[in-house]
DNA sequence: CCCGGCGGTGAATCAAAAG
DNA sequence: GCTTTTGATTCACCGCCGG
């Protein structure tokens, strides 16, 4: 009989000193220092191993495409990439609490190898999720399909883990329809994209906060600890802080760390009630109310009013509304709460609820229209 | 030095006898009988290895969900599934012509293992494609995201294969926008769904013909040979016959074979012009710029301009251009001079240079078009 | 102030034929 | 095999600037 494996000397309390900080260094080395069973969620955006060709890619107007040619994305072979993947996944699994879960994002270059490694490591896949980009880069040579999506894998630590899934919150954010495995979100551009003094992008592959927002709302609770072993520009940290979750970041590149620290320092967390989450036609693209929150056209905590201002409701992080009317509390989707305050059977929340603007009350449908027209963000 | 590998005795002609037929039997055994390098495309819908639990799944109204519990979807372990996958993929690759390609469809249960095997077998992934279901089955228990998509992998036999990609046809089908990697299509229901006399579905996972239609339009030409080693209800055969492609089906289950034969017999192929797809400009006969001069659509001495009129060039008798820019003189082909004035690596002179018309500047490509259509002279 | 045009850009395994 | 030449090819969004 083998000797009983020596327990790691680190205790659960040791995790405290890592909370809301960025650890500088290689992700495998750094993870080895973390105690067993100490984090609730891992979100990982590992190198994709793109294997781009030698020649430069140009647009039809001859401008140059700034591809990912960073050293951190270079591996000698599939085997080298697999070895690396299996090692960091094993550490991630050890660090996870028994009921913890992991998210990994990738493209066709690496996601199949990552998914196989996830299964082989003992994780239990819950869903694969497709991030459909509203504004992907076209295929400039007309040689393949426009690569318009990336894939995320969501897996529990074990087949029997009681993983966190805020079904109601996601359903409410999706206009009372079950959240699907395909998520349509824009890529990270504009003000959200971190740039240096020279105007150049600080990180080549910065993820949009809206993506992390949905991941964290759906699969963590406030106060949970989220580990990101490939912290990069710190999107996970920014979203975690905003949503009242703790983060632990690991990053090798000093410049990325500096940019992430600065970025996260500017984030103002949601407070108290605003953090609470909730236990149609084809012609125009469907925009769920949750997306209005994700794109920050309305922030959690904001007030909405009926047109005559007879009723008001508070917006919460998942896109649910909250009304306190004397003794009774009402909460739910914009439609459900609209119906409830009117004591009606049904209600179109998009036209019933209004937000305050300089010029007066405007229906929130106006904001949905903005998103549809691409004027948001 | 090893002995030269003995060539298979089967010759290319042997493939003829398999065309538009269904071979009864195990896919690996059957593929071994096919000659090397004899098919243009493989489309495969292998078992998903669903690993469903014991308990039955019921809807909220307690009705029973008829899941996939067939014997052909049972494997003892990931290893058993991987061994099976690698074996049939190797055979598929051997049977493919050098410039052939493969499509495989799967879900998160198996697609990562299949993708890894595809890369390890020597295929070169071109795209992963997401089939977004307009009408997926909901997640009845509210325990996960609605599994609303399946994943296809499109890969060339080799990295250097000149695979077939009908870019124009797909772009035209997509309202003149590049076809993206996410395809929204309904699942197979209604009349298209094959049912037995008892009204029960004949095959548990019948794919919609619209999916195969797009695959075949995009990555084969009329007359090509498409092999489907997991023929099932014969969707690949039906779409191939309809679109004027040949199919070879392999299927183990006699009942599926019978249903597929009956189904395919009823298909009426498209004919003649209806089969035409948007041709690539590449297919148009080459017209050198000199010919534009020869046909006197432009005369030597005429001036050409860049679109914004920043640059102008003089046409010479041999079809070369001449630019004098201060001290420096540039001369050469329309492409070279276009690149030189822009200080770019390359330039398509046909679209860069314009000539003057009453109505304004027009690209000289317009003149080439005239010649191609026989409107010149 | 609004509108339109123009320039810029995003995880990209991004050419093929002729000589 | 190689190198050179020819020529095919982009969508959604942001921000700036000029009218």
PDB file of N, CA and C (backbone and C1' of nucleotides) in Angstrom, chain B residues 167 171 178 281 286 335 348 368, chain D residues 5-12:
ATOM      1  N   UNK B 167     -16.115  30.321 -53.183  1.00  0.00           N
ATOM      2  CA  UNK B 167     -16.285  31.566 -52.437  1.00  0.00           C
ATOM      3  C   UNK B 167     -17.449  32.401 -52.953  1.00  0.00           C
ATOM      4  N   UNK B 171     -20.923  33.515 -51.113  1.00  0.00           N
ATOM      5  CA  UNK B 171     -21.124  34.944 -50.873  1.00  0.00           C
ATOM      6  C   UNK B 171     -22.438  35.411 -51.494  1.00  0.00           C
ATOM      7  N   UNK B 178     -19.585  37.951 -47.320  1.00  0.00           N
ATOM      8  CA  UNK B 178     -18.833  36.710 -47.121  1.00  0.00           C
ATOM      9  C   UNK B 178     -19.601  35.753 -46.213  1.00  0.00           C
ATOM     10  N   UNK B 281     -14.273  34.992 -60.513  1.00  0.00           N
ATOM     11  CA  UNK B 281     -13.670  35.775 -61.598  1.00  0.00           C
ATOM     12  C   UNK B 281     -12.445  35.061 -62.155  1.00  0.00           C
ATOM     13  N   UNK B 286      -8.374  35.009 -69.189  1.00  0.00           N
ATOM     14  CA  UNK B 286      -7.430  36.067 -68.858  1.00  0.00           C
ATOM     15  C   UNK B 286      -7.338  37.067 -69.992  1.00  0.00           C
ATOM     16  N   UNK B 335       0.238  46.830 -62.836  1.00  0.00           N
ATOM     17  CA  UNK B 335       0.337  46.390 -61.440  1.00  0.00           C
ATOM     18  C   UNK B 335       1.578  46.975 -60.781  1.00  0.00           C
ATOM     19  N   UNK B 348      -3.345  45.561 -57.506  1.00  0.00           N
ATOM     20  CA  UNK B 348      -4.115  45.104 -58.654  1.00  0.00           C
ATOM     21  C   UNK B 348      -4.390  46.301 -59.548  1.00  0.00           C
ATOM     22  N   UNK B 368     -11.860  45.633 -69.395  1.00  0.00           N
ATOM     23  CA  UNK B 368     -11.565  44.203 -69.518  1.00  0.00           C
ATOM     24  C   UNK B 368     -12.872  43.409 -69.597  1.00  0.00           C
TER      25      UNK B 368
ATOM     26  P    DT D   5       9.247  39.713 -62.507  1.00  0.00           P
ATOM     27  O5'  DT D   5       7.773  39.286 -62.886  1.00  0.00           O
ATOM     28  C5'  DT D   5       7.578  38.326 -63.931  1.00  0.00           C
ATOM     29  C4'  DT D   5       6.105  38.022 -64.084  1.00  0.00           C
ATOM     30  C3'  DT D   5       5.198  39.259 -64.089  1.00  0.00           C
ATOM     31  O3'  DT D   5       4.330  39.167 -65.192  1.00  0.00           O
ATOM     32  C1'  DT D   5       4.443  37.695 -62.482  1.00  0.00           C
ATOM     33  P    DT D   6       3.375  40.381 -65.558  1.00  0.00           P
ATOM     34  O5'  DT D   6       1.961  39.854 -65.053  1.00  0.00           O
ATOM     35  C5'  DT D   6       1.542  38.556 -65.472  1.00  0.00           C
ATOM     36  C4'  DT D   6       0.337  38.136 -64.657  1.00  0.00           C
ATOM     37  C3'  DT D   6      -0.779  39.182 -64.562  1.00  0.00           C
ATOM     38  O3'  DT D   6      -1.970  38.558 -64.966  1.00  0.00           O
ATOM     39  C1'  DT D   6      -0.267  38.328 -62.439  1.00  0.00           C
ATOM     40  P    DG D   7      -3.255  39.431 -65.251  1.00  0.00           P
ATOM     41  O5'  DG D   7      -4.026  39.412 -63.865  1.00  0.00           O
ATOM     42  C5'  DG D   7      -4.365  38.168 -63.264  1.00  0.00           C
ATOM     43  C4'  DG D   7      -4.888  38.431 -61.879  1.00  0.00           C
ATOM     44  C3'  DG D   7      -5.778  39.684 -61.768  1.00  0.00           C
ATOM     45  O3'  DG D   7      -6.843  39.408 -60.888  1.00  0.00           O
ATOM     46  C1'  DG D   7      -4.120  39.775 -60.171  1.00  0.00           C
ATOM     47  P    DA D   8      -8.250  39.014 -61.477  1.00  0.00           P
ATOM     48  O5'  DA D   8      -8.949  38.396 -60.192  1.00  0.00           O
ATOM     49  C5'  DA D   8      -8.453  37.176 -59.656  1.00  0.00           C
ATOM     50  C4'  DA D   8      -8.742  37.109 -58.174  1.00  0.00           C
ATOM     51  C3'  DA D   8      -9.964  37.924 -57.740  1.00  0.00           C
ATOM     52  O3'  DA D   8     -10.680  37.176 -56.779  1.00  0.00           O
ATOM     53  C1'  DA D   8      -8.041  38.700 -56.599  1.00  0.00           C
ATOM     54  P    DT D   9     -12.179  37.631 -56.403  1.00  0.00           P
ATOM     55  O5'  DT D   9     -11.933  38.418 -55.052  1.00  0.00           O
ATOM     56  C5'  DT D   9     -11.412  37.703 -53.931  1.00  0.00           C
ATOM     57  C4'  DT D   9     -11.079  38.669 -52.834  1.00  0.00           C
ATOM     58  C3'  DT D   9     -12.003  39.878 -52.739  1.00  0.00           C
ATOM     59  O3'  DT D   9     -13.048  39.546 -51.837  1.00  0.00           O
ATOM     60  C1'  DT D   9      -9.713  40.416 -52.300  1.00  0.00           C
ATOM     61  P    DT D  10     -14.204  40.637 -51.539  1.00  0.00           P
ATOM     62  O5'  DT D  10     -13.626  41.229 -50.172  1.00  0.00           O
ATOM     63  C5'  DT D  10     -13.487  40.365 -49.064  1.00  0.00           C
ATOM     64  C4'  DT D  10     -13.782  41.099 -47.780  1.00  0.00           C
ATOM     65  C3'  DT D  10     -15.034  41.959 -47.855  1.00  0.00           C
ATOM     66  O3'  DT D  10     -16.135  41.177 -47.406  1.00  0.00           O
ATOM     67  C1'  DT D  10     -13.193  43.165 -46.855  1.00  0.00           C
ATOM     68  P    DC D  11     -17.627  41.767 -47.600  1.00  0.00           P
ATOM     69  O5'  DC D  11     -17.904  42.255 -46.099  1.00  0.00           O
ATOM     70  C5'  DC D  11     -18.143  41.276 -45.102  1.00  0.00           C
ATOM     71  C4'  DC D  11     -18.302  41.945 -43.773  1.00  0.00           C
ATOM     72  C3'  DC D  11     -19.287  43.113 -43.744  1.00  0.00           C
ATOM     73  O3'  DC D  11     -20.104  42.927 -42.605  1.00  0.00           O
ATOM     74  C1'  DC D  11     -17.218  43.780 -42.827  1.00  0.00           C
ATOM     75  P    DA D  12     -21.379  43.774 -42.333  1.00  0.00           P
ATOM     76  O5'  DA D  12     -21.045  44.383 -40.905  1.00  0.00           O
ATOM     77  C5'  DA D  12     -20.603  43.493 -39.883  1.00  0.00           C
ATOM     78  C4'  DA D  12     -19.979  44.298 -38.775  1.00  0.00           C
ATOM     79  C3'  DA D  12     -20.807  45.513 -38.346  1.00  0.00           C
ATOM     80  O3'  DA D  12     -20.836  45.543 -36.942  1.00  0.00           O
ATOM     81  C1'  DA D  12     -18.625  46.190 -38.931  1.00  0.00           C
TER      82       DA D  12
END
